[in-house]
Amino acid sequence: MIPDKAPGDDVLHASGDLKKEAHIPSFEKYKELYIKSVESPGEFWGDVAKDFFWKTKYTGKFLDYNFDVTKGEIFVKCMEGATTNICYNVLDRNVYERKLGDKVAFYWEGNEPGDEKTVTYRELLQQVCKFANVLKSQGVKKGDRVSIYMPMVVELVVAMLACARIGAVHSIVFAGFSAESLCERIMDSQCCILITADGFYRGDKLINLKLIADEALQKCRDKSFTLDKCIMLKHLTKEEALSGSLSPPAKRACPDLQVPWNPEIDLCWHSLIGGASEECEPVWCDSEDPLFILYTSGSTGKPKGVLHTVSGYMLYTAATFKMVFDYHSDDVYWCTADIGWITGHSYITYGPLANGATSVLFEGLPTYPDVSRMWEIVDKYHISKFYTAPTAIRLLMKYGSEPVQKYKRTSLKILGTVGEPINPEAWQWYYNVVGEKKCPVVDTFWQTETGGHVMTPLPAATPMKPGSATFPFFGVVPAILNESGEELEGPSEGYLVFKQPWPGLMRTVYGNHERFETTYFKKFPGYYVTGDGCRRDKDGYYWITGRIDDMLNVSGHLLSTAEVESALVEHEAVAEAAVVGRPHPVKGESLYCFVTLNDGINYNQKLEAELKKQVREKIGAIATPDYIQNAPSLPKTRSGKIMRRVLRKIACNERDLGDVSTLADSSVIEQLFENRCCTAV
Ligand code: WTA
């Protein structure tokens, strides 16, 4: 399946210097270890587990699973019976065993240049212990769910690790989500407490986070769910004595900051932590105890609470971080993702900290105050490993190479991407201009569900092909299936599936195991189905072709068409809506929405603005439609199914519609072409 030799001609190789020190220095070494990881997972992952602290040893099989729905319930278990604590492993172990107490864990770089803060492993451990004690004093116990809705500040890491320390389950909601989305997630996971902040700036824009959080809690109450504790961090509020705080005072005045305060519910982070003890014994958890829930879009419209458990996730994020970024102790690593997404969970918090790495935690935007910001930060902290998204690369590419070349970037060694397929043009720009042909690019394919990288080059071992996620990571066995579920050999294209689990795979959909089985295991019994399409070339390289379900990928964020459609039809003017993706040069895909209005309602700009607002309020700014088209009728089959395939063509103005013989009324098509939106709203 994996070629014996590194394929020759049209590939790019890492430099000799990188190979000399690399953990996996050659393709042959990769192949040798890969075979071991697949044939003897217990031995392979057992070696990884030796680096960690186990309070008690596991009982039974190292990795136990059933992937076949026809044989019974789907399950994955790793090191069941062992007890450990992930917070202890990423902090205490680094401070006490590995003597890294004075090493910098995070360089925090605020939205505003000059707003900065350094936090060592020892300081982080102290803050986490204090906050863990705060949570305990508020009655939070092992197994309880804690909702976290915060900007990119060090306290977000403190809050998540404090949960992990006491065995509570964190459910982080990206701070760009709306009140409605936050409410839905709080209710689904039945959280007992919410942790938030007063507000933050994204570039020039002030986000009144506490105001939105309050709205979410009100919505919960309206639906008879009461969450009566909210801890708020003062991030922008100026106050003389923020005792125990890690946040620096904000550098800019924020007269528009609105901080509603209800003394019966609201608690101040700083007052609570000020009096808390620095001693907090970790709660020893079973390997398969839940660690966190993270919601991801589902094709039915209702987000799925992806659940990860302690040990498998710990081993997998630690190992992928170390090998995919070829981590060494003098590296300074920067992942530009938000911790509200899985990339931030795995590759800002858990993976880097498990390795004792020094990272940059960045609050701001790549274009603020100007389009050189990323490269300025690279030089400022001497970043050696840099991980970002194709959408950010394409955005910066538009401004040419000059803003990049203003900075030296000589510290860079490895570049990474994640979130969506990277087009070869963006890959080349990243490799040639940003990395000056000296840095391998690791195009890492993975999902919230997979916990960590599953298809990825290893920087010194895998010859690169621009746009290909290359080969599987250790323990991962991919296959390509056709519509009938047959495995395709050699060069082929079809559904990307995995044949056996690796430690970091999700365990269930929180509160809905049946949905877990249906979504990922029913279509092709015996396989985990990614929902992505994939092509394998003559050299065995894998090329991810994008989602094949009703999911869109906008700027690396997954959105379900159903979710956006339901937000649109909730507007009183809308009778029906159909949403499709239209290729976008920066965002990858943009949202093109067709709306059918109720009788007697006229389409106008005011309505269009209201619809946009409606979607932003229901889901969040990431789901804002780019195009809205008035569609008095939609193309439907005789059985009433909307033909999205046809709508996708109309959105792109492509006349070649393929077979439309099943259409109930073909005159609809011409009308839709005539009313196309040519410019984004
Ligand atoms: C897409 C993000 C191609 C894919 C870590 C996947 C990619 C979805 C890549 C998961 C890549 C992510 N090449 N496609 N390197 N990385 N994707 O759950 O469609 O937010 O299924 O996890 O992003 O998105 P999620």
PDB file of N, CA and C in Angstrom, residues 579-648:
ATOM      1  N   VAL A 579     -28.817  25.854   0.257  1.00  0.00           N
ATOM      2  CA  VAL A 579     -27.505  26.490   0.323  1.00  0.00           C
ATOM      3  C   VAL A 579     -26.470  25.572  -0.310  1.00  0.00           C
ATOM      4  N   VAL A 580     -25.638  26.160  -1.157  1.00  0.00           N
ATOM      5  CA  VAL A 580     -24.550  25.360  -1.755  1.00  0.00           C
ATOM      6  C   VAL A 580     -23.240  26.139  -1.645  1.00  0.00           C
ATOM      7  N   GLY A 581     -22.149  25.433  -1.877  1.00  0.00           N
ATOM      8  CA  GLY A 581     -20.845  26.080  -1.849  1.00  0.00           C
ATOM      9  C   GLY A 581     -20.474  26.567  -3.236  1.00  0.00           C
ATOM     10  N   ARG A 582     -19.819  27.711  -3.293  1.00  0.00           N
ATOM     11  CA  ARG A 582     -19.294  28.205  -4.562  1.00  0.00           C
ATOM     12  C   ARG A 582     -17.816  28.476  -4.336  1.00  0.00           C
ATOM     13  N   PRO A 583     -16.945  27.983  -5.205  1.00  0.00           N
ATOM     14  CA  PRO A 583     -15.512  28.167  -4.965  1.00  0.00           C
ATOM     15  C   PRO A 583     -15.156  29.637  -4.752  1.00  0.00           C
ATOM     16  N   HIS A 584     -14.264  29.889  -3.811  1.00  0.00           N
ATOM     17  CA  HIS A 584     -13.871  31.260  -3.476  1.00  0.00           C
ATOM     18  C   HIS A 584     -12.348  31.305  -3.407  1.00  0.00           C
ATOM     19  N   PRO A 585     -11.742  32.332  -4.001  1.00  0.00           N
ATOM     20  CA  PRO A 585     -10.270  32.342  -4.083  1.00  0.00           C
ATOM     21  C   PRO A 585      -9.554  32.365  -2.731  1.00  0.00           C
ATOM     22  N   VAL A 586     -10.157  32.923  -1.714  1.00  0.00           N
ATOM     23  CA  VAL A 586      -9.479  32.985  -0.414  1.00  0.00           C
ATOM     24  C   VAL A 586     -10.088  31.995   0.576  1.00  0.00           C
ATOM     25  N   LYS A 587     -11.416  31.988   0.642  1.00  0.00           N
ATOM     26  CA  LYS A 587     -12.080  31.174   1.665  1.00  0.00           C
ATOM     27  C   LYS A 587     -12.203  29.703   1.294  1.00  0.00           C
ATOM     28  N   GLY A 588     -11.829  29.356   0.072  1.00  0.00           N
ATOM     29  CA  GLY A 588     -12.004  27.969  -0.365  1.00  0.00           C
ATOM     30  C   GLY A 588     -13.403  27.794  -0.930  1.00  0.00           C
ATOM     31  N   GLU A 589     -14.390  27.925  -0.046  1.00  0.00           N
ATOM     32  CA  GLU A 589     -15.778  27.917  -0.494  1.00  0.00           C
ATOM     33  C   GLU A 589     -16.499  29.100   0.116  1.00  0.00           C
ATOM     34  N   SER A 590     -17.493  29.630  -0.619  1.00  0.00           N
ATOM     35  CA  SER A 590     -18.341  30.658  -0.032  1.00  0.00           C
ATOM     36  C   SER A 590     -19.774  30.144  -0.075  1.00  0.00           C
ATOM     37  N   LEU A 591     -20.632  30.776   0.719  1.00  0.00           N
ATOM     38  CA  LEU A 591     -22.014  30.306   0.826  1.00  0.00           C
ATOM     39  C   LEU A 591     -22.892  30.989  -0.202  1.00  0.00           C
ATOM     40  N   TYR A 592     -23.512  30.221  -1.052  1.00  0.00           N
ATOM     41  CA  TYR A 592     -24.453  30.743  -2.039  1.00  0.00           C
ATOM     42  C   TYR A 592     -25.830  30.211  -1.649  1.00  0.00           C
ATOM     43  N   CYS A 593     -26.735  31.138  -1.286  1.00  0.00           N
ATOM     44  CA  CYS A 593     -28.026  30.716  -0.743  1.00  0.00           C
ATOM     45  C   CYS A 593     -29.158  31.038  -1.721  1.00  0.00           C
ATOM     46  N   PHE A 594     -30.000  30.067  -1.984  1.00  0.00           N
ATOM     47  CA  PHE A 594     -31.201  30.287  -2.790  1.00  0.00           C
ATOM     48  C   PHE A 594     -32.371  30.350  -1.813  1.00  0.00           C
ATOM     49  N   VAL A 595     -33.170  31.413  -1.892  1.00  0.00           N
ATOM     50  CA  VAL A 595     -34.318  31.477  -0.980  1.00  0.00           C
ATOM     51  C   VAL A 595     -35.623  31.655  -1.750  1.00  0.00           C
ATOM     52  N   THR A 596     -36.610  30.894  -1.363  1.00  0.00           N
ATOM     53  CA  THR A 596     -37.949  31.044  -1.923  1.00  0.00           C
ATOM     54  C   THR A 596     -38.773  31.774  -0.861  1.00  0.00           C
ATOM     55  N   LEU A 597     -39.380  32.903  -1.289  1.00  0.00           N
ATOM     56  CA  LEU A 597     -40.097  33.710  -0.299  1.00  0.00           C
ATOM     57  C   LEU A 597     -41.558  33.296  -0.207  1.00  0.00           C
ATOM     58  N   ASN A 598     -42.157  33.625   0.921  1.00  0.00           N
ATOM     59  CA  ASN A 598     -43.584  33.372   1.081  1.00  0.00           C
ATOM     60  C   ASN A 598     -44.380  34.254   0.122  1.00  0.00           C
ATOM     61  N   ASP A 599     -45.562  33.803  -0.213  1.00  0.00           N
ATOM     62  CA  ASP A 599     -46.423  34.544  -1.144  1.00  0.00           C
ATOM     63  C   ASP A 599     -46.606  35.991  -0.719  1.00  0.00           C
ATOM     64  N   GLY A 600     -46.542  36.874  -1.696  1.00  0.00           N
ATOM     65  CA  GLY A 600     -46.830  38.281  -1.420  1.00  0.00           C
ATOM     66  C   GLY A 600     -45.644  39.053  -0.881  1.00  0.00           C
ATOM     67  N   ILE A 601     -44.507  38.412  -0.706  1.00  0.00           N
ATOM     68  CA  ILE A 601     -43.350  39.143  -0.172  1.00  0.00           C
ATOM     69  C   ILE A 601     -42.377  39.445  -1.304  1.00  0.00           C
ATOM     70  N   ASN A 602     -41.923  40.688  -1.328  1.00  0.00           N
ATOM     71  CA  ASN A 602     -40.984  41.077  -2.385  1.00  0.00           C
ATOM     72  C   ASN A 602     -39.559  41.020  -1.874  1.00  0.00           C
ATOM     73  N   TYR A 603     -38.693  40.628  -2.777  1.00  0.00           N
ATOM     74  CA  TYR A 603     -37.282  40.572  -2.410  1.00  0.00           C
ATOM     75  C   TYR A 603     -36.678  41.948  -2.570  1.00  0.00           C
ATOM     76  N   ASN A 604     -35.968  42.426  -1.569  1.00  0.00           N
ATOM     77  CA  ASN A 604     -35.269  43.708  -1.704  1.00  0.00           C
ATOM     78  C   ASN A 604     -34.024  43.699  -0.823  1.00  0.00           C
ATOM     79  N   GLN A 605     -33.290  44.786  -0.912  1.00  0.00           N
ATOM     80  CA  GLN A 605     -31.995  44.820  -0.204  1.00  0.00           C
ATOM     81  C   GLN A 605     -32.155  44.757   1.306  1.00  0.00           C
ATOM     82  N   LYS A 606     -33.256  45.348   1.770  1.00  0.00           N
ATOM     83  CA  LYS A 606     -33.473  45.344   3.220  1.00  0.00           C
ATOM     84  C   LYS A 606     -33.654  43.903   3.710  1.00  0.00           C
ATOM     85  N   LEU A 607     -34.431  43.161   2.950  1.00  0.00           N
ATOM     86  CA  LEU A 607     -34.654  41.759   3.315  1.00  0.00           C
ATOM     87  C   LEU A 607     -33.337  40.975   3.251  1.00  0.00           C
ATOM     88  N   GLU A 608     -32.569  41.265   2.214  1.00  0.00           N
ATOM     89  CA  GLU A 608     -31.288  40.576   2.059  1.00  0.00           C
ATOM     90  C   GLU A 608     -30.392  40.814   3.290  1.00  0.00           C
ATOM     91  N   ALA A 609     -30.360  42.078   3.733  1.00  0.00           N
ATOM     92  CA  ALA A 609     -29.550  42.412   4.911  1.00  0.00           C
ATOM     93  C   ALA A 609     -30.084  41.689   6.146  1.00  0.00           C
ATOM     94  N   GLU A 610     -31.406  41.616   6.241  1.00  0.00           N
ATOM     95  CA  GLU A 610     -32.007  40.924   7.400  1.00  0.00           C
ATOM     96  C   GLU A 610     -31.645  39.442   7.406  1.00  0.00           C
ATOM     97  N   LEU A 611     -31.647  38.852   6.211  1.00  0.00           N
ATOM     98  CA  LEU A 611     -31.338  37.416   6.130  1.00  0.00           C
ATOM     99  C   LEU A 611     -29.890  37.148   6.526  1.00  0.00           C
ATOM    100  N   LYS A 612     -29.027  38.036   6.054  1.00  0.00           N
ATOM    101  CA  LYS A 612     -27.613  37.884   6.432  1.00  0.00           C
ATOM    102  C   LYS A 612     -27.456  37.952   7.945  1.00  0.00           C
ATOM    103  N   LYS A 613     -28.153  38.955   8.507  1.00  0.00           N
ATOM    104  CA  LYS A 613     -28.073  39.171   9.951  1.00  0.00           C
ATOM    105  C   LYS A 613     -28.618  37.946  10.703  1.00  0.00           C
ATOM    106  N   GLN A 614     -29.697  37.427  10.163  1.00  0.00           N
ATOM    107  CA  GLN A 614     -30.336  36.264  10.775  1.00  0.00           C
ATOM    108  C   GLN A 614     -29.346  35.086  10.900  1.00  0.00           C
ATOM    109  N   VAL A 615     -28.612  34.844   9.820  1.00  0.00           N
ATOM    110  CA  VAL A 615     -27.674  33.713   9.839  1.00  0.00           C
ATOM    111  C   VAL A 615     -26.535  33.998  10.816  1.00  0.00           C
ATOM    112  N   ARG A 616     -26.054  35.241  10.805  1.00  0.00           N
ATOM    113  CA  ARG A 616     -24.978  35.600  11.751  1.00  0.00           C
ATOM    114  C   ARG A 616     -25.444  35.398  13.178  1.00  0.00           C
ATOM    115  N   GLU A 617     -26.677  35.806  13.456  1.00  0.00           N
ATOM    116  CA  GLU A 617     -27.161  35.699  14.832  1.00  0.00           C
ATOM    117  C   GLU A 617     -27.426  34.253  15.239  1.00  0.00           C
ATOM    118  N   LYS A 618     -27.881  33.459  14.295  1.00  0.00           N
ATOM    119  CA  LYS A 618     -28.193  32.067  14.630  1.00  0.00           C
ATOM    120  C   LYS A 618     -26.915  31.240  14.780  1.00  0.00           C
ATOM    121  N   ILE A 619     -25.954  31.469  13.886  1.00  0.00           N
ATOM    122  CA  ILE A 619     -24.774  30.602  13.890  1.00  0.00           C
ATOM    123  C   ILE A 619     -23.508  31.359  14.290  1.00  0.00           C
ATOM    124  N   GLY A 620     -23.266  32.465  13.636  1.00  0.00           N
ATOM    125  CA  GLY A 620     -22.053  33.234  13.913  1.00  0.00           C
ATOM    126  C   GLY A 620     -21.535  33.814  12.608  1.00  0.00           C
ATOM    127  N   ALA A 621     -20.566  34.712  12.739  1.00  0.00           N
ATOM    128  CA  ALA A 621     -20.090  35.445  11.567  1.00  0.00           C
ATOM    129  C   ALA A 621     -19.489  34.529  10.502  1.00  0.00           C
ATOM    130  N   ILE A 622     -18.920  33.384  10.918  1.00  0.00           N
ATOM    131  CA  ILE A 622     -18.307  32.497   9.918  1.00  0.00           C
ATOM    132  C   ILE A 622     -19.313  31.960   8.908  1.00  0.00           C
ATOM    133  N   ALA A 623     -20.596  31.993   9.275  1.00  0.00           N
ATOM    134  CA  ALA A 623     -21.601  31.423   8.378  1.00  0.00           C
ATOM    135  C   ALA A 623     -22.303  32.493   7.544  1.00  0.00           C
ATOM    136  N   THR A 624     -21.802  33.729   7.567  1.00  0.00           N
ATOM    137  CA  THR A 624     -22.464  34.808   6.827  1.00  0.00           C
ATOM    138  C   THR A 624     -22.522  34.485   5.331  1.00  0.00           C
ATOM    139  N   PRO A 625     -23.736  34.513   4.732  1.00  0.00           N
ATOM    140  CA  PRO A 625     -23.838  34.200   3.304  1.00  0.00           C
ATOM    141  C   PRO A 625     -23.090  35.218   2.438  1.00  0.00           C
ATOM    142  N   ASP A 626     -22.455  34.723   1.391  1.00  0.00           N
ATOM    143  CA  ASP A 626     -21.804  35.609   0.437  1.00  0.00           C
ATOM    144  C   ASP A 626     -22.777  36.033  -0.657  1.00  0.00           C
ATOM    145  N   TYR A 627     -23.663  35.121  -1.024  1.00  0.00           N
ATOM    146  CA  TYR A 627     -24.647  35.403  -2.068  1.00  0.00           C
ATOM    147  C   TYR A 627     -26.005  34.938  -1.580  1.00  0.00           C
ATOM    148  N   ILE A 628     -27.019  35.784  -1.818  1.00  0.00           N
ATOM    149  CA  ILE A 628     -28.381  35.322  -1.578  1.00  0.00           C
ATOM    150  C   ILE A 628     -29.160  35.578  -2.869  1.00  0.00           C
ATOM    151  N   GLN A 629     -29.778  34.560  -3.389  1.00  0.00           N
ATOM    152  CA  GLN A 629     -30.537  34.718  -4.628  1.00  0.00           C
ATOM    153  C   GLN A 629     -32.003  34.437  -4.365  1.00  0.00           C
ATOM    154  N   ASN A 630     -32.834  35.342  -4.869  1.00  0.00           N
ATOM    155  CA  ASN A 630     -34.267  35.137  -4.794  1.00  0.00           C
ATOM    156  C   ASN A 630     -34.629  34.026  -5.776  1.00  0.00           C
ATOM    157  N   ALA A 631     -35.195  32.948  -5.291  1.00  0.00           N
ATOM    158  CA  ALA A 631     -35.505  31.809  -6.159  1.00  0.00           C
ATOM    159  C   ALA A 631     -36.975  31.435  -6.005  1.00  0.00           C
ATOM    160  N   PRO A 632     -37.844  32.029  -6.846  1.00  0.00           N
ATOM    161  CA  PRO A 632     -39.282  31.724  -6.711  1.00  0.00           C
ATOM    162  C   PRO A 632     -39.556  30.219  -6.728  1.00  0.00           C
ATOM    163  N   SER A 633     -38.743  29.450  -7.428  1.00  0.00           N
ATOM    164  CA  SER A 633     -38.857  27.979  -7.343  1.00  0.00           C
ATOM    165  C   SER A 633     -37.465  27.370  -7.326  1.00  0.00           C
ATOM    166  N   LEU A 634     -37.391  26.180  -6.744  1.00  0.00           N
ATOM    167  CA  LEU A 634     -36.108  25.464  -6.686  1.00  0.00           C
ATOM    168  C   LEU A 634     -36.185  24.218  -7.569  1.00  0.00           C
ATOM    169  N   PRO A 635     -35.055  23.802  -8.123  1.00  0.00           N
ATOM    170  CA  PRO A 635     -35.093  22.600  -8.966  1.00  0.00           C
ATOM    171  C   PRO A 635     -35.278  21.354  -8.105  1.00  0.00           C
ATOM    172  N   LYS A 636     -36.381  20.661  -8.331  1.00  0.00           N
ATOM    173  CA  LYS A 636     -36.661  19.485  -7.499  1.00  0.00           C
ATOM    174  C   LYS A 636     -36.934  18.267  -8.361  1.00  0.00           C
ATOM    175  N   THR A 637     -36.671  17.122  -7.778  1.00  0.00           N
ATOM    176  CA  THR A 637     -37.015  15.878  -8.461  1.00  0.00           C
ATOM    177  C   THR A 637     -38.518  15.666  -8.275  1.00  0.00           C
ATOM    178  N   ARG A 638     -39.032  14.697  -8.976  1.00  0.00           N
ATOM    179  CA  ARG A 638     -40.469  14.424  -8.843  1.00  0.00           C
ATOM    180  C   ARG A 638     -40.832  14.015  -7.422  1.00  0.00           C
ATOM    181  N   SER A 639     -39.851  13.452  -6.711  1.00  0.00           N
ATOM    182  CA  SER A 639     -40.163  13.077  -5.326  1.00  0.00           C
ATOM    183  C   SER A 639     -39.935  14.243  -4.364  1.00  0.00           C
ATOM    184  N   GLY A 640     -39.599  15.422  -4.923  1.00  0.00           N
ATOM    185  CA  GLY A 640     -39.519  16.614  -4.086  1.00  0.00           C
ATOM    186  C   GLY A 640     -38.147  16.911  -3.516  1.00  0.00           C
ATOM    187  N   LYS A 641     -37.134  16.154  -3.903  1.00  0.00           N
ATOM    188  CA  LYS A 641     -35.773  16.398  -3.399  1.00  0.00           C
ATOM    189  C   LYS A 641     -35.128  17.538  -4.160  1.00  0.00           C
ATOM    190  N   ILE A 642     -34.527  18.458  -3.424  1.00  0.00           N
ATOM    191  CA  ILE A 642     -33.843  19.561  -4.104  1.00  0.00           C
ATOM    192  C   ILE A 642     -32.583  19.029  -4.772  1.00  0.00           C
ATOM    193  N   MET A 643     -32.388  19.376  -6.041  1.00  0.00           N
ATOM    194  CA  MET A 643     -31.186  18.900  -6.741  1.00  0.00           C
ATOM    195  C   MET A 643     -30.034  19.890  -6.529  1.00  0.00           C
ATOM    196  N   ARG A 644     -29.301  19.669  -5.457  1.00  0.00           N
ATOM    197  CA  ARG A 644     -28.209  20.585  -5.096  1.00  0.00           C
ATOM    198  C   ARG A 644     -27.104  20.609  -6.142  1.00  0.00           C
ATOM    199  N   ARG A 645     -26.908  19.481  -6.762  1.00  0.00           N
ATOM    200  CA  ARG A 645     -25.898  19.373  -7.804  1.00  0.00           C
ATOM    201  C   ARG A 645     -26.165  20.445  -8.884  1.00  0.00           C
ATOM    202  N   VAL A 646     -27.441  20.617  -9.234  1.00  0.00           N
ATOM    203  CA  VAL A 646     -27.821  21.604 -10.235  1.00  0.00           C
ATOM    204  C   VAL A 646     -27.608  23.025  -9.677  1.00  0.00           C
ATOM    205  N   LEU A 647     -27.959  23.195  -8.423  1.00  0.00           N
ATOM    206  CA  LEU A 647     -27.792  24.528  -7.822  1.00  0.00           C
ATOM    207  C   LEU A 647     -26.321  24.933  -7.753  1.00  0.00           C
ATOM    208  N   ARG A 648     -25.469  23.952  -7.498  1.00  0.00           N
ATOM    209  CA  ARG A 648     -24.023  24.259  -7.453  1.00  0.00           C
ATOM    210  C   ARG A 648     -23.557  24.779  -8.813  1.00  0.00           C
TER     211      ARG A 648
END
